[in-house]
mmCIF file of C-alpha atoms in Angstrom:
data_model
loop_
_atom_site.group_PDB
_atom_site.id
_atom_site.type_symbol
_atom_site.label_atom_id
_atom_site.label_comp_id
_atom_site.label_asym_id
_atom_site.label_seq_id
_atom_site.Cartn_x
_atom_site.Cartn_y
_atom_site.Cartn_z
ATOM 1 C CA MET F 1 15.344 89.907 81.859
ATOM 2 C CA PHE F 2 18.405 92.123 81.496
ATOM 3 C CA GLU F 3 16.312 94.949 80.067
ATOM 4 C CA ASN F 4 14.897 95.467 83.565
ATOM 5 C CA LEU F 5 18.290 96.406 84.979
ATOM 6 C CA LYS F 6 18.839 100.040 85.869
ATOM 7 C CA GLU F 7 21.934 102.163 85.425
ATOM 8 C CA GLN F 8 23.863 102.271 88.699
ATOM 9 C CA PRO F 9 25.469 105.469 89.965
ATOM 10 C CA ALA F 10 29.134 105.728 89.036
ATOM 11 C CA ASP F 11 31.689 105.423 91.823
ATOM 12 C CA LYS F 12 32.883 108.991 92.350
ATOM 13 C CA ILE F 13 36.452 108.049 93.243
ATOM 14 C CA LEU F 14 36.835 105.778 90.219
ATOM 15 C CA ALA F 15 35.394 108.511 87.999
ATOM 16 C CA LEU F 16 37.894 110.966 89.493
ATOM 17 C CA MET F 17 40.739 108.550 88.723
ATOM 18 C CA GLN F 18 39.620 108.415 85.099
ATOM 19 C CA LEU F 19 39.551 112.215 84.851
ATOM 20 C CA TYR F 20 43.053 112.364 86.287
ATOM 21 C CA ARG F 21 44.364 109.839 83.779
ATOM 22 C CA GLU F 22 42.831 111.802 80.904
ATOM 23 C CA ASP F 23 44.244 115.154 82.063
ATOM 24 C CA PRO F 24 47.122 116.028 79.669
ATOM 25 C CA ARG F 25 48.799 118.497 82.040
ATOM 26 C CA GLU F 26 52.269 117.518 83.208
ATOM 27 C CA GLN F 27 51.800 119.201 86.594
ATOM 28 C CA LYS F 28 48.865 117.454 88.204
ATOM 29 C CA ILE F 29 48.395 115.832 91.607
ATOM 30 C CA ASP F 30 46.147 112.859 92.431
ATOM 31 C CA LEU F 31 44.882 113.147 96.003
ATOM 32 C CA GLY F 32 41.720 111.141 95.432
ATOM 33 C CA VAL F 33 42.388 107.412 95.376
ATOM 34 C CA GLY F 34 42.763 105.830 98.822
ATOM 35 C CA VAL F 35 46.043 103.963 98.481
ATOM 36 C CA TYR F 36 49.428 104.720 100.010
ATOM 37 C CA LYS F 37 52.073 106.081 97.649
ATOM 38 C CA ASP F 38 55.742 106.644 98.355
ATOM 39 C CA ALA F 39 57.692 109.771 97.387
ATOM 40 C CA SER F 40 58.024 108.442 93.812
ATOM 41 C CA GLY F 41 54.272 107.963 93.459
ATOM 42 C CA ASN F 42 54.460 104.178 93.665
ATOM 43 C CA THR F 43 52.553 101.773 95.917
ATOM 44 C CA PRO F 44 55.412 99.427 96.844
ATOM 45 C CA ILE F 45 55.348 95.847 98.054
ATOM 46 C CA MET F 46 56.623 95.913 101.621
ATOM 47 C CA ARG F 47 59.986 94.241 102.219
ATOM 48 C CA ALA F 48 58.716 91.636 104.683
ATOM 49 C CA VAL F 49 55.775 90.778 102.437
ATOM 50 C CA LYS F 50 58.103 90.266 99.476
ATOM 51 C CA THR F 51 60.371 88.018 101.552
ATOM 52 C CA ALA F 52 57.404 86.015 102.840
ATOM 53 C CA GLU F 53 56.115 85.622 99.290
ATOM 54 C CA LYS F 54 59.429 84.161 98.147
ATOM 55 C CA GLN F 55 59.430 81.757 101.085
ATOM 56 C CA LEU F 56 55.854 80.752 100.393
ATOM 57 C CA TRP F 57 56.603 80.108 96.727
ATOM 58 C CA GLU F 58 59.287 77.649 97.754
ATOM 59 C CA ALA F 59 57.390 75.978 100.584
ATOM 60 C CA GLU F 60 53.771 75.843 99.441
ATOM 61 C CA THR F 61 52.749 72.380 98.234
ATOM 62 C CA THR F 62 49.002 72.722 97.600
ATOM 63 C CA LYS F 63 46.299 75.128 96.519
ATOM 64 C CA ALA F 64 43.524 73.137 98.170
ATOM 65 C CA TYR F 65 40.824 74.943 100.134
ATOM 66 C CA THR F 66 41.597 75.960 103.701
ATOM 67 C CA GLY F 67 38.363 76.190 105.696
ATOM 68 C CA LEU F 68 35.137 78.174 105.545
ATOM 69 C CA ALA F 69 36.603 80.694 107.987
ATOM 70 C CA GLY F 70 40.060 80.621 106.395
ATOM 71 C CA ASP F 71 43.252 79.402 108.011
ATOM 72 C CA PRO F 72 43.009 79.458 111.845
ATOM 73 C CA GLY F 73 46.577 80.749 112.051
ATOM 74 C CA PHE F 74 45.547 83.913 110.217
ATOM 75 C CA SER F 75 42.685 84.518 112.635
ATOM 76 C CA ASP F 76 44.973 83.974 115.629
ATOM 77 C CA ALA F 77 47.629 86.348 114.290
ATOM 78 C CA MET F 78 45.175 89.105 113.385
ATOM 79 C CA ILE F 79 43.209 88.841 116.621
ATOM 80 C CA ALA F 80 46.488 89.240 118.523
ATOM 81 C CA LEU F 81 47.442 92.246 116.372
ATOM 82 C CA VAL F 82 44.125 94.045 116.758
ATOM 83 C CA LEU F 83 43.014 93.018 120.243
ATOM 84 C CA GLY F 84 46.253 92.118 122.021
ATOM 85 C CA ASP F 85 45.287 90.632 125.363
ATOM 86 C CA ALA F 86 42.202 92.826 125.766
ATOM 87 C CA VAL F 87 39.871 89.807 125.619
ATOM 88 C CA PRO F 88 40.496 86.052 125.896
ATOM 89 C CA ARG F 89 41.032 84.353 122.532
ATOM 90 C CA GLY F 90 38.240 81.909 123.362
ATOM 91 C CA ASN F 91 35.731 84.767 123.380
ATOM 92 C CA VAL F 92 36.400 85.705 119.758
ATOM 93 C CA ALA F 93 34.875 84.121 116.674
ATOM 94 C CA ALA F 94 36.598 85.092 113.423
ATOM 95 C CA ALA F 95 36.417 84.522 109.694
ATOM 96 C CA ALA F 96 38.738 85.576 106.891
ATOM 97 C CA THR F 97 37.096 87.745 104.231
ATOM 98 C CA PRO F 98 37.924 89.259 100.827
ATOM 99 C CA GLY F 99 39.405 92.484 102.183
ATOM 100 C CA GLY F 100 38.056 94.817 104.805
ATOM 101 C CA THR F 101 35.070 95.474 102.559
ATOM 102 C CA GLY F 102 34.197 91.784 102.711
ATOM 103 C CA ALA F 103 34.396 91.916 106.496
ATOM 104 C CA VAL F 104 32.074 94.936 106.580
ATOM 105 C CA ARG F 105 29.594 93.217 104.268
ATOM 106 C CA GLN F 106 29.613 90.014 106.326
ATOM 107 C CA ALA F 107 29.159 92.032 109.524
ATOM 108 C CA PHE F 108 26.109 93.774 108.077
ATOM 109 C CA ASP F 109 24.753 90.377 107.028
ATOM 110 C CA LEU F 110 25.152 89.126 110.605
ATOM 111 C CA VAL F 111 23.416 92.263 111.910
ATOM 112 C CA ARG F 112 20.494 91.646 109.543
ATOM 113 C CA MET F 113 20.200 88.054 110.789
ATOM 114 C CA ALA F 114 20.490 88.898 114.477
ATOM 115 C CA SER F 115 18.468 92.116 114.571
ATOM 116 C CA PRO F 116 16.163 92.427 111.537
ATOM 117 C CA SER F 117 14.440 95.555 112.854
ATOM 118 C CA GLY F 118 17.602 97.272 114.079
ATOM 119 C CA LYS F 119 19.270 100.177 112.347
ATOM 120 C CA VAL F 120 22.897 101.123 111.918
ATOM 121 C CA TYR F 121 24.190 104.482 113.166
ATOM 122 C CA VAL F 122 26.928 105.792 110.856
ATOM 123 C CA SER F 123 29.187 108.805 111.288
ATOM 124 C CA ASP F 124 28.511 111.870 109.156
ATOM 125 C CA PRO F 125 30.592 111.633 107.053
ATOM 126 C CA THR F 126 31.770 108.059 106.700
ATOM 127 C CA TRP F 127 33.452 105.893 104.066
ATOM 128 C CA PRO F 128 30.941 106.046 101.167
ATOM 129 C CA ASN F 129 30.917 102.276 100.708
ATOM 130 C CA HIS F 130 29.442 101.836 104.197
ATOM 131 C CA LEU F 131 26.345 103.668 102.997
ATOM 132 C CA SER F 132 26.331 102.012 99.578
ATOM 133 C CA ILE F 133 26.390 98.508 101.066
ATOM 134 C CA LEU F 134 23.711 99.319 103.637
ATOM 135 C CA LYS F 135 21.455 100.754 100.922
ATOM 136 C CA HIS F 136 22.041 97.738 98.679
ATOM 137 C CA MET F 137 21.180 95.359 101.502
ATOM 138 C CA GLY F 138 18.100 97.324 102.542
ATOM 139 C CA ILE F 139 19.352 97.847 106.094
ATOM 140 C CA PRO F 140 18.041 101.054 107.669
ATOM 141 C CA PHE F 141 20.686 103.499 108.846
ATOM 142 C CA THR F 142 20.846 106.938 110.353
ATOM 143 C CA PRO F 143 23.746 109.411 110.503
ATOM 144 C CA TYR F 144 25.247 110.746 113.702
ATOM 145 C CA ARG F 145 27.127 114.028 113.889
ATOM 146 C CA TYR F 146 30.885 113.513 113.806
ATOM 147 C CA PHE F 147 32.840 116.214 111.965
ATOM 148 C CA ASP F 148 32.695 119.946 112.667
ATOM 149 C CA ASN F 149 33.252 121.684 109.341
ATOM 150 C CA GLU F 150 34.343 124.880 111.074
ATOM 151 C CA THR F 151 36.947 123.483 113.450
ATOM 152 C CA ARG F 152 37.748 120.413 111.291
ATOM 153 C CA ALA F 153 37.691 118.395 114.529
ATOM 154 C CA VAL F 154 35.298 115.835 116.009
ATOM 155 C CA ASP F 155 31.918 117.269 117.013
ATOM 156 C CA PHE F 156 31.914 115.120 120.113
ATOM 157 C CA ASP F 157 28.949 116.738 121.847
ATOM 158 C CA GLY F 158 26.829 116.307 118.726
ATOM 159 C CA MET F 159 28.054 112.735 118.316
ATOM 160 C CA MET F 160 27.103 111.784 121.865
ATOM 161 C CA ALA F 161 23.703 113.455 121.643
ATOM 162 C CA ASP F 162 22.863 111.548 118.464
ATOM 163 C CA LEU F 163 24.184 108.192 119.707
ATOM 164 C CA ALA F 164 22.049 108.529 122.833
ATOM 165 C CA GLN F 165 19.078 107.806 120.539
ATOM 166 C CA ALA F 166 20.386 104.316 119.680
ATOM 167 C CA GLY F 167 18.933 101.390 121.573
ATOM 168 C CA LYS F 168 19.191 97.656 122.066
ATOM 169 C CA GLY F 169 19.209 95.918 118.692
ATOM 170 C CA ASP F 170 20.781 98.919 116.983
ATOM 171 C CA VAL F 171 24.398 99.014 115.820
ATOM 172 C CA VAL F 172 26.818 101.925 116.178
ATOM 173 C CA LEU F 173 29.442 101.874 113.427
ATOM 174 C CA LEU F 174 32.747 103.395 114.574
ATOM 175 C CA HIS F 175 36.092 103.915 112.836
ATOM 176 C CA GLY F 176 38.861 102.269 114.855
ATOM 177 C CA CYS F 177 41.477 104.888 113.916
ATOM 178 C CA CYS F 178 42.427 107.266 111.086
ATOM 179 C CA HIS F 179 38.818 108.216 110.334
ATOM 180 C CA ASN F 180 37.948 108.063 106.645
ATOM 181 C CA PRO F 181 37.313 110.611 105.149
ATOM 182 C CA THR F 182 38.081 113.256 107.784
ATOM 183 C CA GLY F 183 41.287 112.215 109.593
ATOM 184 C CA ALA F 184 39.736 113.492 112.847
ATOM 185 C CA ASN F 185 39.819 110.877 115.606
ATOM 186 C CA LEU F 186 38.527 110.215 119.094
ATOM 187 C CA ASN F 187 40.979 110.412 121.992
ATOM 188 C CA LEU F 188 40.981 107.700 124.650
ATOM 189 C CA SER F 189 38.810 109.633 127.104
ATOM 190 C CA GLN F 190 36.242 110.116 124.345
ATOM 191 C CA TRP F 191 36.376 106.405 123.553
ATOM 192 C CA GLN F 192 35.627 105.749 127.226
ATOM 193 C CA ALA F 193 32.642 108.096 127.096
ATOM 194 C CA VAL F 194 31.353 106.236 124.021
ATOM 195 C CA VAL F 195 31.745 102.933 125.878
ATOM 196 C CA ASP F 196 29.799 104.298 128.853
ATOM 197 C CA LEU F 197 27.024 105.451 126.519
ATOM 198 C CA LEU F 198 26.871 102.077 124.753
ATOM 199 C CA LEU F 199 26.557 100.309 128.094
ATOM 200 C CA LYS F 200 23.710 102.649 128.978
ATOM 201 C CA THR F 201 21.778 102.343 125.712
ATOM 202 C CA GLY F 202 22.446 98.669 124.983
ATOM 203 C CA ALA F 203 23.410 99.365 121.368
ATOM 204 C CA THR F 204 26.049 97.079 119.829
ATOM 205 C CA PRO F 205 29.285 98.616 118.521
ATOM 206 C CA MET F 206 30.764 97.627 115.174
ATOM 207 C CA ILE F 207 34.293 98.876 114.543
ATOM 208 C CA ASP F 208 35.886 99.200 111.114
ATOM 209 C CA ILE F 209 39.682 99.307 111.527
ATOM 210 C CA ALA F 210 41.418 99.658 108.168
ATOM 211 C CA TYR F 211 44.508 101.737 109.002
ATOM 212 C CA GLN F 212 46.106 100.276 112.124
ATOM 213 C CA GLY F 213 49.695 101.569 112.248
ATOM 214 C CA PHE F 214 49.051 104.582 110.009
ATOM 215 C CA GLY F 215 48.075 106.975 112.805
ATOM 216 C CA ASP F 216 49.980 107.028 116.090
ATOM 217 C CA GLY F 217 51.443 103.508 115.992
ATOM 218 C CA LEU F 218 50.290 99.885 115.969
ATOM 219 C CA GLU F 219 49.447 99.726 119.664
ATOM 220 C CA GLU F 220 48.128 103.278 119.954
ATOM 221 C CA ASP F 221 45.805 102.884 116.959
ATOM 222 C CA ALA F 222 44.240 99.774 118.497
ATOM 223 C CA ALA F 223 43.665 101.310 121.939
ATOM 224 C CA GLY F 224 40.077 102.399 121.294
ATOM 225 C CA VAL F 225 39.140 99.068 119.732
ATOM 226 C CA ARG F 226 40.594 97.174 122.675
ATOM 227 C CA LEU F 227 38.801 99.390 125.175
ATOM 228 C CA VAL F 228 35.456 98.775 123.491
ATOM 229 C CA ALA F 229 35.981 95.020 123.071
ATOM 230 C CA SER F 230 36.968 94.564 126.717
ATOM 231 C CA SER F 231 34.098 96.678 128.070
ATOM 232 C CA VAL F 232 30.870 95.877 126.228
ATOM 233 C CA PRO F 233 28.898 92.609 126.196
ATOM 234 C CA GLU F 234 29.494 92.062 122.479
ATOM 235 C CA CYS F 235 30.888 93.788 119.423
ATOM 236 C CA LEU F 236 31.839 93.277 115.785
ATOM 237 C CA ILE F 237 35.228 94.237 114.360
ATOM 238 C CA ALA F 238 36.072 94.407 110.635
ATOM 239 C CA ALA F 239 39.826 94.544 110.013
ATOM 240 C CA SER F 240 41.661 95.171 106.740
ATOM 241 C CA CYS F 241 45.215 94.220 105.788
ATOM 242 C CA SER F 242 45.209 96.240 102.560
ATOM 243 C CA LYS F 243 46.901 99.348 103.899
ATOM 244 C CA ASN F 244 49.200 98.312 106.722
ATOM 245 C CA PHE F 245 50.541 95.327 104.768
ATOM 246 C CA GLY F 246 50.275 96.995 101.351
ATOM 247 C CA ILE F 247 48.447 93.995 99.850
ATOM 248 C CA TYR F 248 45.506 95.847 98.318
ATOM 249 C CA ARG F 249 44.886 93.474 95.410
ATOM 250 C CA GLU F 250 45.176 90.319 97.559
ATOM 251 C CA ARG F 251 41.858 91.190 99.267
ATOM 252 C CA THR F 252 42.722 90.210 102.830
ATOM 253 C CA GLY F 253 40.485 90.985 105.791
ATOM 254 C CA LEU F 254 39.027 89.491 108.958
ATOM 255 C CA LEU F 255 35.665 89.762 110.683
ATOM 256 C CA MET F 256 35.630 89.244 114.447
ATOM 257 C CA ALA F 257 32.598 88.686 116.663
ATOM 258 C CA VAL F 258 33.565 89.311 120.300
ATOM 259 C CA SER F 259 31.410 88.299 123.252
ATOM 260 C CA ASN F 260 32.148 88.520 126.968
ATOM 261 C CA ASP F 261 30.338 85.173 127.236
ATOM 262 C CA ALA F 262 32.782 82.483 126.124
ATOM 263 C CA GLY F 263 29.834 80.143 125.680
ATOM 264 C CA ALA F 264 28.614 82.253 122.743
ATOM 265 C CA GLN F 265 31.780 81.674 120.706
ATOM 266 C CA LYS F 266 30.631 78.384 119.169
ATOM 267 C CA LEU F 267 27.348 79.855 117.900
ATOM 268 C CA ASN F 268 29.083 83.002 116.663
ATOM 269 C CA GLN F 269 31.756 81.003 114.836
ATOM 270 C CA GLY F 270 29.151 78.788 113.225
ATOM 271 C CA THR F 271 27.289 81.874 112.025
ATOM 272 C CA LEU F 272 30.422 83.386 110.484
ATOM 273 C CA ASN F 273 31.202 80.081 108.764
ATOM 274 C CA TYR F 274 27.640 79.953 107.426
ATOM 275 C CA LEU F 275 27.792 83.511 106.079
ATOM 276 C CA ASN F 276 31.055 82.803 104.287
ATOM 277 C CA ARG F 277 29.528 79.684 102.732
ATOM 278 C CA GLN F 278 26.519 81.634 101.459
ATOM 279 C CA ASN F 279 28.558 84.447 99.947
ATOM 280 C CA TYR F 280 31.776 82.973 98.544
ATOM 281 C CA SER F 281 32.352 79.620 100.273
ATOM 282 C CA PHE F 282 36.071 79.760 101.056
ATOM 283 C CA PRO F 283 37.899 83.079 101.482
ATOM 284 C CA PRO F 284 41.119 83.937 99.604
ATOM 285 C CA ASP F 285 44.236 82.571 101.273
ATOM 286 C CA HIS F 286 47.336 84.001 99.575
ATOM 287 C CA GLY F 287 47.317 87.394 101.277
ATOM 288 C CA ALA F 288 46.193 85.871 104.567
ATOM 289 C CA ARG F 289 49.068 83.378 104.405
ATOM 290 C CA LEU F 290 51.573 86.199 103.850
ATOM 291 C CA VAL F 291 50.182 88.204 106.770
ATOM 292 C CA THR F 292 50.364 85.145 109.013
ATOM 293 C CA MET F 293 53.977 84.516 108.040
ATOM 294 C CA VAL F 294 54.961 88.130 108.665
ATOM 295 C CA LEU F 295 53.226 88.338 112.038
ATOM 296 C CA THR F 296 54.535 85.012 113.361
ATOM 297 C CA ASP F 297 58.162 85.239 112.192
ATOM 298 C CA PRO F 298 60.132 87.546 114.542
ATOM 299 C CA ALA F 299 62.527 88.792 111.857
ATOM 300 C CA LEU F 300 59.805 89.415 109.278
ATOM 301 C CA ARG F 301 57.589 91.089 111.853
ATOM 302 C CA ALA F 302 60.372 93.413 112.989
ATOM 303 C CA ASP F 303 61.124 94.431 109.399
ATOM 304 C CA TRP F 304 57.417 94.941 108.642
ATOM 305 C CA ALA F 305 56.887 97.051 111.774
ATOM 306 C CA ALA F 306 59.954 99.155 110.949
ATOM 307 C CA GLU F 307 58.780 99.832 107.383
ATOM 308 C CA LEU F 308 55.253 100.578 108.582
ATOM 309 C CA GLU F 309 56.731 103.108 111.008
ATOM 310 C CA GLU F 310 58.619 104.696 108.091
ATOM 311 C CA VAL F 311 55.336 105.008 106.210
ATOM 312 C CA ARG F 312 53.587 106.533 109.228
ATOM 313 C CA ASN F 313 56.340 109.044 109.892
ATOM 314 C CA SER F 314 56.445 109.988 106.216
ATOM 315 C CA MET F 315 52.760 110.925 106.291
ATOM 316 C CA LEU F 316 53.184 112.838 109.552
ATOM 317 C CA GLY F 317 56.075 114.754 107.998
ATOM 318 C CA LEU F 318 53.959 115.661 104.966
ATOM 319 C CA ARG F 319 51.159 116.823 107.270
ATOM 320 C CA GLU F 320 53.541 119.078 109.198
ATOM 321 C CA GLN F 321 55.059 120.449 105.979
ATOM 322 C CA LEU F 322 51.662 121.210 104.444
ATOM 323 C CA ALA F 323 50.319 122.876 107.589
ATOM 324 C CA THR F 324 53.474 124.993 107.898
ATOM 325 C CA GLU F 325 53.413 126.017 104.229
ATOM 326 C CA LEU F 326 49.729 126.938 104.419
ATOM 327 C CA GLN F 327 50.392 129.023 107.529
ATOM 328 C CA ARG F 328 53.187 130.845 105.708
ATOM 329 C CA LEU F 329 51.120 131.554 102.604
ATOM 330 C CA SER F 330 47.850 132.419 104.323
ATOM 331 C CA GLY F 331 49.228 134.139 107.430
ATOM 332 C CA SER F 332 46.649 132.125 109.367
ATOM 333 C CA ASP F 333 46.598 129.150 111.737
ATOM 334 C CA ARG F 334 43.331 127.876 110.260
ATOM 335 C CA PHE F 335 45.054 124.921 108.602
ATOM 336 C CA GLY F 336 46.661 123.625 111.794
ATOM 337 C CA PHE F 337 44.152 120.774 111.844
ATOM 338 C CA ILE F 338 46.046 119.079 108.994
ATOM 339 C CA ALA F 339 48.966 118.383 111.346
ATOM 340 C CA GLN F 340 46.576 117.158 114.045
ATOM 341 C CA HIS F 341 44.676 114.690 111.847
ATOM 342 C CA ARG F 342 45.964 111.146 111.487
ATOM 343 C CA GLY F 343 46.112 108.545 108.734
ATOM 344 C CA MET F 344 46.028 109.000 104.984
ATOM 345 C CA PHE F 345 43.148 111.464 104.838
ATOM 346 C CA SER F 346 42.137 114.937 105.884
ATOM 347 C CA ARG F 347 38.975 116.784 105.026
ATOM 348 C CA LEU F 348 39.725 120.395 104.100
ATOM 349 C CA GLY F 349 36.190 121.670 104.621
ATOM 350 C CA ALA F 350 36.169 123.210 101.123
ATOM 351 C CA SER F 351 33.012 123.654 99.058
ATOM 352 C CA PRO F 352 32.401 121.533 95.941
ATOM 353 C CA GLU F 353 32.981 124.679 93.892
ATOM 354 C CA GLN F 354 36.395 125.207 95.494
ATOM 355 C CA VAL F 355 37.290 121.547 94.904
ATOM 356 C CA GLU F 356 36.340 121.993 91.244
ATOM 357 C CA THR F 357 38.509 125.131 91.061
ATOM 358 C CA LEU F 358 41.462 123.138 92.377
ATOM 359 C CA ARG F 359 40.946 120.573 89.625
ATOM 360 C CA ARG F 360 40.164 122.961 86.784
ATOM 361 C CA ASP F 361 42.750 125.671 87.468
ATOM 362 C CA HIS F 362 45.522 123.787 89.254
ATOM 363 C CA GLY F 363 45.309 120.106 88.281
ATOM 364 C CA ILE F 364 44.653 119.087 91.898
ATOM 365 C CA TYR F 365 42.332 116.078 92.090
ATOM 366 C CA MET F 366 40.480 115.284 95.312
ATOM 367 C CA VAL F 367 37.061 113.883 96.203
ATOM 368 C CA GLY F 368 34.172 116.352 96.007
ATOM 369 C CA ASP F 369 33.743 116.508 99.780
ATOM 370 C CA SER F 370 37.352 117.861 99.918
ATOM 371 C CA ARG F 371 38.928 114.681 101.268
ATOM 372 C CA LEU F 372 42.590 114.686 100.316
ATOM 373 C CA ASN F 373 44.965 111.750 100.468
ATOM 374 C CA ILE F 374 48.097 112.960 102.260
ATOM 375 C CA ALA F 375 49.993 109.951 100.905
ATOM 376 C CA GLY F 376 49.459 111.288 97.384
ATOM 377 C CA LEU F 377 51.908 114.110 98.159
ATOM 378 C CA ASN F 378 55.667 114.372 98.326
ATOM 379 C CA LYS F 379 57.991 117.116 99.534
ATOM 380 C CA SER F 380 58.045 118.741 96.095
ATOM 381 C CA SER F 381 54.287 118.759 95.536
ATOM 382 C CA VAL F 382 53.334 120.117 98.992
ATOM 383 C CA PRO F 383 54.170 123.760 98.091
ATOM 384 C CA ILE F 384 52.225 123.418 94.826
ATOM 385 C CA LEU F 385 49.158 122.160 96.704
ATOM 386 C CA ALA F 386 49.446 124.820 99.407
ATOM 387 C CA GLU F 387 49.595 127.627 96.863
ATOM 388 C CA ALA F 388 46.596 126.192 94.983
ATOM 389 C CA ILE F 389 44.549 125.918 98.199
ATOM 390 C CA VAL F 390 45.173 129.540 99.099
ATOM 391 C CA LYS F 391 44.547 130.794 95.550
ATOM 392 C CA SER F 392 41.253 128.871 95.465
ATOM 393 C CA GLY F 393 40.007 130.779 98.497
ATOM 394 C CA ILE F 394 39.792 127.840 100.855
#
């Protein structure tokens, strides 16, 4: 049987990580992997998470299963964080998942059950795993224009023209904030225009929010999600705790199914429970328990929010420094978009050949589409990167 298996394409980011590790040069910079790093190059455990973990170690008395949808307290805390009071709690079905990726996968499974002939509209570009999962599941998808490679901003006119082709039964996949891989985001008036278009076409929005708190702030980053959820008949939301709680390896996420009909909640919740049972039965609990403790304890929440704000401001500072240094070296304002983008990533708009030059000649590692992880920088490495970008002709 096994002889019928076929070689699968290597994950480009993981392959890039391996190349970086094997590079013997002392001066090299990893801007590829999508995790937050502090100025020392470490991915730290957040203070509030560490405190909660100590408390949990003392207080926890069992490792028995929770429920098919995870602990209800986790769902309540995350729904409040993401949606605020935008929709009544009784209108939201939710299930804990193994990370944001698990939430995305479960959402696509629900889409396949509810609309077998529908297709998913995905931004061009989008997080590569969106496309990989859709291909693996055999769900048809089509790209919509999103990023203007010349201006390095959102191609909103192109986006709206393409999304106008979606119809009832189709799904429009949107990034809640801090678009990956571009860093270019919709403003609130553009979110409203997207909502108006969705109401006109009847397509169902699905929002992937993996970086809440990394862009303009916890509340600001959720504004578009809340607008959509409170305006359309139904939507799906996949939320990740990996980045904003720094618990990458704990695999902690939540899938929400929101309907303006409270009567649909029971069916939606039963469907999410069923999907969890078919895929992995009970979701992981450790990370979810820590998140719940942090969000429901006033002191822990205040400390977490303060540290998250430090992380956000650090990335904004690095963006400003890099844009300023590039302006100084190039004598041009063409890199101003770096300061305007939000989140961990920006897409430089460089060619694959220029990206290879950065790696070969300067020890700068980034994904082939020129996505760079701002959090992989520090104040000392910014000038090195800026000089390499200019010397590479970008």
